[in-house]
Short mmCIF file of C-alpha atoms and ligand atoms in Angstrom, two decimals:
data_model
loop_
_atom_site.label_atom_id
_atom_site.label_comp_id
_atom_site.label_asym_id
_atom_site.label_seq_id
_atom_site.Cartn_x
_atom_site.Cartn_y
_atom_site.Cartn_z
CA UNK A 1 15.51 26.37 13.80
CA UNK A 2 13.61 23.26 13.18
CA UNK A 3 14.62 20.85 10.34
CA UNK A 4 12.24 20.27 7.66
CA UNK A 5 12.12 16.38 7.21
CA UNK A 6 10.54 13.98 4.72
CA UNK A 7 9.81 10.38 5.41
CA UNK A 8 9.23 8.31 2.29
CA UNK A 9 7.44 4.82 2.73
CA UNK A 10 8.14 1.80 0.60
CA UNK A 11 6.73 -0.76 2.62
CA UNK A 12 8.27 -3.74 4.80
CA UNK A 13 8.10 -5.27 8.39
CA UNK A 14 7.58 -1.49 9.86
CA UNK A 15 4.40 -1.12 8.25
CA UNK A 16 3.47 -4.53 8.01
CA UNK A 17 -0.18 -6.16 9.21
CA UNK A 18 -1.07 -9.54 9.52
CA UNK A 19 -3.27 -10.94 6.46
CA UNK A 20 -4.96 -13.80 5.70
CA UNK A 21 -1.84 -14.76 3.54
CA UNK A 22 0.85 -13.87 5.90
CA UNK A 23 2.53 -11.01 7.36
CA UNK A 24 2.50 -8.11 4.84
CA UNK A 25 2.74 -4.48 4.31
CA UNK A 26 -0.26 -2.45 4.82
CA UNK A 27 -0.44 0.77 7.15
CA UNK A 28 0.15 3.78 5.36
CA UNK A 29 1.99 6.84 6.44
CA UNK A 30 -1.48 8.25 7.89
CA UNK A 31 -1.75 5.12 9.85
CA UNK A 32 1.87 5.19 11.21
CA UNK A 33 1.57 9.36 11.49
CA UNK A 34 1.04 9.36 15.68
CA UNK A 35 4.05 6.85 16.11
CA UNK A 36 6.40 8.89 14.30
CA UNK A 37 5.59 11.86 15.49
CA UNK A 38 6.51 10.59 18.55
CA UNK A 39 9.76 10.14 17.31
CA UNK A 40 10.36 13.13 15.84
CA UNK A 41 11.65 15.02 18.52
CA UNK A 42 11.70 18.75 17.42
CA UNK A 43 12.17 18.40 12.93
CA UNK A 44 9.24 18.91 11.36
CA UNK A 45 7.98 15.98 9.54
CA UNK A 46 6.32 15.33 6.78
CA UNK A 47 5.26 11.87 5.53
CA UNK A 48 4.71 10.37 1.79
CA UNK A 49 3.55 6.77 0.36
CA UNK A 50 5.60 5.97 -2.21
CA UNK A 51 4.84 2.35 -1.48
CA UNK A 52 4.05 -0.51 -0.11
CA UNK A 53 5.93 -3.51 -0.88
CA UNK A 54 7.44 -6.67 0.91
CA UNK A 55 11.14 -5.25 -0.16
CA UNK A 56 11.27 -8.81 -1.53
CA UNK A 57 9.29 -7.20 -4.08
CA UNK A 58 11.40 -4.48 -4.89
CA UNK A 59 13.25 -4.31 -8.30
CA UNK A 60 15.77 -2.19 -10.19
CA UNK A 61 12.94 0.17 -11.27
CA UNK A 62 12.04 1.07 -7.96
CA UNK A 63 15.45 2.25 -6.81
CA UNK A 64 15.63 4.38 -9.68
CA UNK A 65 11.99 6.37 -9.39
CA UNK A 66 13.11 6.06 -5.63
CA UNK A 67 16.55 8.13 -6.64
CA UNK A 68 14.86 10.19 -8.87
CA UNK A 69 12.05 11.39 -6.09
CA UNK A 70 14.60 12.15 -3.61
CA UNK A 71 16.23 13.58 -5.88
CA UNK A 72 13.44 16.06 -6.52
CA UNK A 73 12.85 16.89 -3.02
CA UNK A 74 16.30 17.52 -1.81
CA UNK A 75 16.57 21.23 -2.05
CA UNK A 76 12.92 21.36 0.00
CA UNK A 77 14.10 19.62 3.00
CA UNK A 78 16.81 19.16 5.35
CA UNK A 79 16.83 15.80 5.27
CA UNK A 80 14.98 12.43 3.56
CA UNK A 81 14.26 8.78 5.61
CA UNK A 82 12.77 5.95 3.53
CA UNK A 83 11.21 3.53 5.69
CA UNK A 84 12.07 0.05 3.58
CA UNK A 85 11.96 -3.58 4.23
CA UNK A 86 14.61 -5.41 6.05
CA UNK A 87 15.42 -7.88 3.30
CA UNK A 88 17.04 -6.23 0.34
CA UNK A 89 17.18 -2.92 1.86
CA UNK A 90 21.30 -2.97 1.59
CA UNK A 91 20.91 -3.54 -2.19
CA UNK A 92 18.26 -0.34 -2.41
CA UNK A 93 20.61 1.68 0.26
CA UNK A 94 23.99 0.65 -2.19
CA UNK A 95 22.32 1.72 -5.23
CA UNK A 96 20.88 4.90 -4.16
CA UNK A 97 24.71 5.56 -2.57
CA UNK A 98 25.80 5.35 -6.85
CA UNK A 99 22.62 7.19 -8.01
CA UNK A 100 22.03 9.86 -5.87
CA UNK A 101 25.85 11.44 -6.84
CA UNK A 102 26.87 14.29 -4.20
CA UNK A 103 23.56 14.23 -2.47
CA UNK A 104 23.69 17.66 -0.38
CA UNK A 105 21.04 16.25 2.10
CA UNK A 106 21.46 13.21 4.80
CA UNK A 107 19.36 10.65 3.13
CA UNK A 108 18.83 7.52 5.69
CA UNK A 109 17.06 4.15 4.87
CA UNK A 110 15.45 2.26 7.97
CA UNK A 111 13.28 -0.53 8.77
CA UNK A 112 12.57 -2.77 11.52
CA UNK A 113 12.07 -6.40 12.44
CA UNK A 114 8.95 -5.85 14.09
CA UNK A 115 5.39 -3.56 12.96
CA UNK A 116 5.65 -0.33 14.33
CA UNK A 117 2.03 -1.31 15.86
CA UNK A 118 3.89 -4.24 18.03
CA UNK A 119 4.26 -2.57 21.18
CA UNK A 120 7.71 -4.46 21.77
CA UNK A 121 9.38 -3.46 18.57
CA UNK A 122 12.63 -1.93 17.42
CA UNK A 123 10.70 0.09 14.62
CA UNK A 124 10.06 3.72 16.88
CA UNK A 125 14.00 3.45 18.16
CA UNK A 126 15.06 3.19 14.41
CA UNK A 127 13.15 5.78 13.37
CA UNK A 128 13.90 7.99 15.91
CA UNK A 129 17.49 7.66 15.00
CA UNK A 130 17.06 7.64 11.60
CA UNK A 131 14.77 11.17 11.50
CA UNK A 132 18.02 12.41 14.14
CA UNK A 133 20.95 11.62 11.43
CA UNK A 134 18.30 13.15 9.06
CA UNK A 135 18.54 15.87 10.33
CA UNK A 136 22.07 16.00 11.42
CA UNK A 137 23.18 18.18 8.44
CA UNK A 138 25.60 15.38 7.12
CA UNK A 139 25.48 14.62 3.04
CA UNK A 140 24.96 11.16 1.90
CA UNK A 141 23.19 7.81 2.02
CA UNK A 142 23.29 5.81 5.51
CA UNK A 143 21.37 2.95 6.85
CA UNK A 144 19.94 3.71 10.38
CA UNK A 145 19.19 0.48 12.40
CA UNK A 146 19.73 -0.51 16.08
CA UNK A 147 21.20 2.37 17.36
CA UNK A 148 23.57 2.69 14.81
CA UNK A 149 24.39 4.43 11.35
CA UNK A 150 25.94 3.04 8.88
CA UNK A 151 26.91 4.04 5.14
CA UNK A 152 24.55 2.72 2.79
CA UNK A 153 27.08 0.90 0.27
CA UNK A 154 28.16 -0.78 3.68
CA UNK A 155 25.55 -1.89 5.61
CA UNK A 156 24.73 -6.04 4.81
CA UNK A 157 21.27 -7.77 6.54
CA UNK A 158 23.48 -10.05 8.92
CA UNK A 159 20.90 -11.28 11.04
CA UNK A 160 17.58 -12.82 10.33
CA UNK A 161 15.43 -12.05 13.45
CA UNK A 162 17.57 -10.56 15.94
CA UNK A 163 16.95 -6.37 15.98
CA UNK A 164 20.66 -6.09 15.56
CA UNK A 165 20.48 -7.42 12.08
CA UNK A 166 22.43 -5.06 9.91
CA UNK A 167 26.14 -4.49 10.52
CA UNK A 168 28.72 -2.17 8.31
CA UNK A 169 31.09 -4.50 6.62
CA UNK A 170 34.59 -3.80 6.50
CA UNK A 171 33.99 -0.09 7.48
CA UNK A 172 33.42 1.51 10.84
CA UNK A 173 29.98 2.78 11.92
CA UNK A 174 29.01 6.08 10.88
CA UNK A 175 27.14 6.95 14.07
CA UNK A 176 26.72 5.25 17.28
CA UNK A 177 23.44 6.12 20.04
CA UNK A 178 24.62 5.42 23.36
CA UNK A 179 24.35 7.37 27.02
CA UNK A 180 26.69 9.75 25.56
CA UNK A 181 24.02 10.82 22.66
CA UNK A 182 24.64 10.15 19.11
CA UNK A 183 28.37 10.26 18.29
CA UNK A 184 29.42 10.89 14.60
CA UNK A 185 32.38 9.54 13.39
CA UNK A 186 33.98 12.29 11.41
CA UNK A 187 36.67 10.44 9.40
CA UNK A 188 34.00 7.60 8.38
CA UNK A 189 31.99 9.97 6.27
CA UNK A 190 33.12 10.57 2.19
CA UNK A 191 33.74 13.88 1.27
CA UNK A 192 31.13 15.28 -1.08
CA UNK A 193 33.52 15.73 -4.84
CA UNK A 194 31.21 17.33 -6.36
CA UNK A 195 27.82 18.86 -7.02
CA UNK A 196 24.76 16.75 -6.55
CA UNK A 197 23.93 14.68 -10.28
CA UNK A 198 21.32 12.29 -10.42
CA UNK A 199 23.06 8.96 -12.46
CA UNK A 200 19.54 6.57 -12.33
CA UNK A 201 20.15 4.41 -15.29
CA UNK A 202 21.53 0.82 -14.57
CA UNK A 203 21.16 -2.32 -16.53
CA UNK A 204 19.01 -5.72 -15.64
CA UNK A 205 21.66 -7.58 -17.49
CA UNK A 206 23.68 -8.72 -14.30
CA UNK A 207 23.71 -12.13 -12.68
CA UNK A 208 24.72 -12.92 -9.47
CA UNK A 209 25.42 -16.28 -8.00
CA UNK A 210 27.64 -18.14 -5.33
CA UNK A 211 29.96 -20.54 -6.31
CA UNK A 212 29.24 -24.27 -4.99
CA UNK A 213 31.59 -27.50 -5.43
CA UNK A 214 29.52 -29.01 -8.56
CA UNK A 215 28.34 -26.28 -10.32
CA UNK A 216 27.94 -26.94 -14.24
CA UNK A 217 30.08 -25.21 -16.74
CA UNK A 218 26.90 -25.33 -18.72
CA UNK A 219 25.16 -23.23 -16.34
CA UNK A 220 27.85 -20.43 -16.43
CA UNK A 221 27.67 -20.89 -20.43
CA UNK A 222 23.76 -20.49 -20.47
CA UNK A 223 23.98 -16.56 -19.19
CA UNK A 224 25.41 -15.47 -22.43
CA UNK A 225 22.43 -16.77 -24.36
CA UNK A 226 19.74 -15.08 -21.85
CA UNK A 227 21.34 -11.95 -22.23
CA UNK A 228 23.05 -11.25 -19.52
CA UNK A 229 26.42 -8.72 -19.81
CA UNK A 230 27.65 -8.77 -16.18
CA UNK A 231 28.53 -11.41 -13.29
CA UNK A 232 28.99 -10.75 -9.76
CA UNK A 233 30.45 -13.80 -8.28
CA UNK A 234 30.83 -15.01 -4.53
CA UNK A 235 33.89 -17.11 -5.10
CA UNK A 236 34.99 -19.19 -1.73
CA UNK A 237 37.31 -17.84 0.86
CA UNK A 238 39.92 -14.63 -0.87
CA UNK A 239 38.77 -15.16 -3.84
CA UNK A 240 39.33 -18.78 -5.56
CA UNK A 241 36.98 -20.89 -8.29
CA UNK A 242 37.88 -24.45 -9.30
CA UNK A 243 40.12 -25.21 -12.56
CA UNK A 244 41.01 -28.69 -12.27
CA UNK A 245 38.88 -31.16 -12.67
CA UNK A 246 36.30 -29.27 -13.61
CA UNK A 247 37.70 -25.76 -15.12
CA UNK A 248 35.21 -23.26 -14.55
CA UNK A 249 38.03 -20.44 -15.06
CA UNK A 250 38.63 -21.51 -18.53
CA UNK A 251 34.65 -21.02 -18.64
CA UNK A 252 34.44 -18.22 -17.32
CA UNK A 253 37.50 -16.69 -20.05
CA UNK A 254 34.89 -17.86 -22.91
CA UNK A 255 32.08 -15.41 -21.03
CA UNK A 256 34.82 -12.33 -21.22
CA UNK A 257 35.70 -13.03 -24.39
CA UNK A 258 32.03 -13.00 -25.54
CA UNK A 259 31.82 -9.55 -23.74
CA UNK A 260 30.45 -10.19 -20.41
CA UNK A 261 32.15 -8.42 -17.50
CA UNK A 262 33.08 -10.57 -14.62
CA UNK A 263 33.63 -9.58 -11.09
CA UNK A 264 34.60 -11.35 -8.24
CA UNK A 265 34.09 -11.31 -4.30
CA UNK A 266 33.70 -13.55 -1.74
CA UNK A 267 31.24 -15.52 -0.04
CA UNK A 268 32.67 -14.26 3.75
CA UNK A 269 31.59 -11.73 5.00
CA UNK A 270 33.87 -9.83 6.16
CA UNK A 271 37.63 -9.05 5.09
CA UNK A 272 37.21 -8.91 1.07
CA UNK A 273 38.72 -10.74 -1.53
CA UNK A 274 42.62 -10.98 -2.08
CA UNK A 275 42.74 -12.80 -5.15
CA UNK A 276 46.66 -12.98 -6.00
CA UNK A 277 47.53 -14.99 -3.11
CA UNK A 278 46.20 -18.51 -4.56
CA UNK A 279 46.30 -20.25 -7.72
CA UNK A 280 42.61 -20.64 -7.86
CA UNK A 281 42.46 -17.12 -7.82
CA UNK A 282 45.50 -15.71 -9.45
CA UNK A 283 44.61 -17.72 -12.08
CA UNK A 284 40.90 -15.85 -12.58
CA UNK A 285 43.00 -12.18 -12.37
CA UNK A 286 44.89 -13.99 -15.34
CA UNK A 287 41.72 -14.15 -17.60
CA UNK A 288 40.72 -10.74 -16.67
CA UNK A 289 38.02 -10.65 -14.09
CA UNK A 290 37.53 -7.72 -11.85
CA UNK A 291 38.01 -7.78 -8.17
CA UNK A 292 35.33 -6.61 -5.78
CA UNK A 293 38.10 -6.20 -3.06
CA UNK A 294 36.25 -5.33 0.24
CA UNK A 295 33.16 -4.72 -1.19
CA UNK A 296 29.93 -5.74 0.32
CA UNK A 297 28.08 -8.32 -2.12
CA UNK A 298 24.94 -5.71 -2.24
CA UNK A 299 27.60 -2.65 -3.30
CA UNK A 300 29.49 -5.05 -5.96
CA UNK A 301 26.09 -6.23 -7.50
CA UNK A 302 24.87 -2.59 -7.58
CA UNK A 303 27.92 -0.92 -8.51
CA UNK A 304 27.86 -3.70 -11.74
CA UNK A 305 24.14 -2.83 -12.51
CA UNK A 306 24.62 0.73 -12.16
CA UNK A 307 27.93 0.91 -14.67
CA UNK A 308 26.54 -1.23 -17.35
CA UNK A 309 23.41 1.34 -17.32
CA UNK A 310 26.13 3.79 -18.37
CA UNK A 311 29.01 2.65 -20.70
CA UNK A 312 29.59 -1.07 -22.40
CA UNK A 313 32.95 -0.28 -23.08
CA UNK A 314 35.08 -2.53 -21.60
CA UNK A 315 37.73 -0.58 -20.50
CA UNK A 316 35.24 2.39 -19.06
CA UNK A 317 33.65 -0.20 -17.39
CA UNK A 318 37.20 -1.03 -15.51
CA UNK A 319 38.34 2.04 -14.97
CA UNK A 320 34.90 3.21 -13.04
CA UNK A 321 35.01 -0.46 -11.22
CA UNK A 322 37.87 0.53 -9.65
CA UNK A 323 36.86 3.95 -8.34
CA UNK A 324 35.70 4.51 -4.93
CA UNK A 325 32.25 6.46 -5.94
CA UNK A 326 30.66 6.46 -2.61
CA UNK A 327 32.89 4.87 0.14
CA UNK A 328 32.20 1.31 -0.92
CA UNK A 329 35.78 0.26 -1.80
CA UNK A 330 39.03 1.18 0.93
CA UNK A 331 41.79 3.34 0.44
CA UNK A 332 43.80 0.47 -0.43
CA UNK A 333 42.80 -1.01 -3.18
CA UNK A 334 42.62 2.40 -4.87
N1 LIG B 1 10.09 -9.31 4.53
C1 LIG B 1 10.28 -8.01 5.10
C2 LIG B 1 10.76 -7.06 4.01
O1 LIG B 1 11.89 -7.08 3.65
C3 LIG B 1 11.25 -8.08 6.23
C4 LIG B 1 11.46 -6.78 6.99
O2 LIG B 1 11.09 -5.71 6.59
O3 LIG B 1 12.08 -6.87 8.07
O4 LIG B 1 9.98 -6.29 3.50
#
């Protein structure tokens, strides 16, 4: 039997048009309605506007009415793609892995580096795979770009302009297209542990920056007066911040002990933080910051946002830090 199959549009490169000001979003779902029925292969689709936004100019509020629409649609079809823009579409695709808890239905975020109008673009071969994992009968939140699927608290934006410009960081694919068809990798998909909750609430109050040689103490200091309750830090290389000259770890023990939770990752990409090996990072464990292990920067930042909407108790807040909710942290470190 045919899959029932909902695509949701938010906007981005797929649907973009050229305007006076620049390239921006602008076809609806009705405009884009032939090309993805093209795609569509035998599901049958149906298409909503949610809408239709640069994902530059996406915000925490949009991820949650996002969660909170899928979640009302996810006993009414098989499957849900939300076409997004390229640019912070691994931040949306991390948070929706944390709010949408036990999804029962593939949900899969795509996009595309060219206007599905441009008769040379990726955006009809990333649907087309998208709407296919959609409807593959597999739970959970993937990204579905360039003939390959990855999970949504893994995928990163790696590439700028190429069309292979996500890849899944520190985690094998979830799907690959090739000759041979799709192929599913079994072992890389998270068991369901429960039934399906929807957890939107999250908090603004989270910072994120990357750690430079010269940044001010002062700087660090001024987040506690604008309000802000959580840190993600990219520290440099496993996981290590200066202390000598300039001590930004004693700094950053004032911020914990004024309540803010600190957690730190690293600015590679790939391979994760191992903060015990150095001084300049043993010394941070010491004062109590959390680790975001082998954590993608977008899944760290999220995970932050999205525990701080629930609990400000500091030792909650650890103890669900260190969970692996949605496949975002290995084995390992568990
Ligand atoms: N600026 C676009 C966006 O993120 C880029 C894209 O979609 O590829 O919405």
């Amino acid at each position: 039997m045919s899959k029932n199959i909902l695509i949701i549009n938010t906007g981005g490169t797929l649907s973009s048009v050229m305007k006076e000001s620049g390239l921006a979003p602008g076809l609806t779902t009705i405009d884009m309605k032939k090309e993805l029925h093209i795609v569509s292969g035998d599901t049958n689709l149906e298409i909503e506007d949610f809408c239709s936004l640069d994902s530059a100019n996406i915000f925490p509020e949009d991820w949650a009415s996002l969660a909170s629409r899928i979640s009302q649609v996810r006993n009414d079809y098989d499957g849900v793609v939300v076409i997004h823009g390229t640019d912070t579409l691994a931040y949306t695709s991390s948070m929706l892995s944390f709010m949408l808890q036990n999804i029962n239905i593939p949900v899969v975020i795509t996009g595309s580096q060219l206007s599905i109008k441009n008769p040379v673009a990726d955006a009809m071969e990333n649907c087309r795979c998208a709407i296919h994992m959609a409807a593959s009968g597999i739970p959970g939140v993937f990204v579905a770009f360039n003939r390959k699927v990855m999970l949504g608290c893994r995928a990163s934006k790696v590439r700028s302009l190429s069309f292979d410009a996500f890849e899944s960081i520190n985690y094998p694919n979830v799907a690959t297209i090739s000759s041979l068809g799709m192929r599913i990798d079994e072992k890389a998909i998270p068991a369901r542990s429960g039934v399906f909750h929807l957890a939107d609430s999250y908090s603004t109050e989270v910072c994120m920056i990357k750690m430079f040689p010269g940044i001010h103490s002062s700087f660090l200091e001024s987040l506690v007066d604008q309000g802000y309750k959580g840190l993600y830090i990219e520290a440099y290389g496993i996981g290590g911040m200066p202390f000598v000259k300039h001590d930004i770890i004693s700094t950053l023990e004032k911020l914990i002990a004024s309540g803010m939770t600190i957690v730190v990752g690293t600015q590679c990409p790939y391979e994760g933080s191992k903060m015990d090996v150095y001084e300049t990072g043993r010394r941070a464990l010491e004062i109590g910051v959390l680790q975001a292990h082998d954590m993608t920067s977008e899944a760290a930042l999220t995970k932050l946002m999205w525990i701080l909407g629930m609990t400000h108790d500091t030792k909650e807040i650890r103890e669900y830090f260190s969970l692996n909710i949605a496949g975002e942290l290995s084995e390992t470190y568990l």
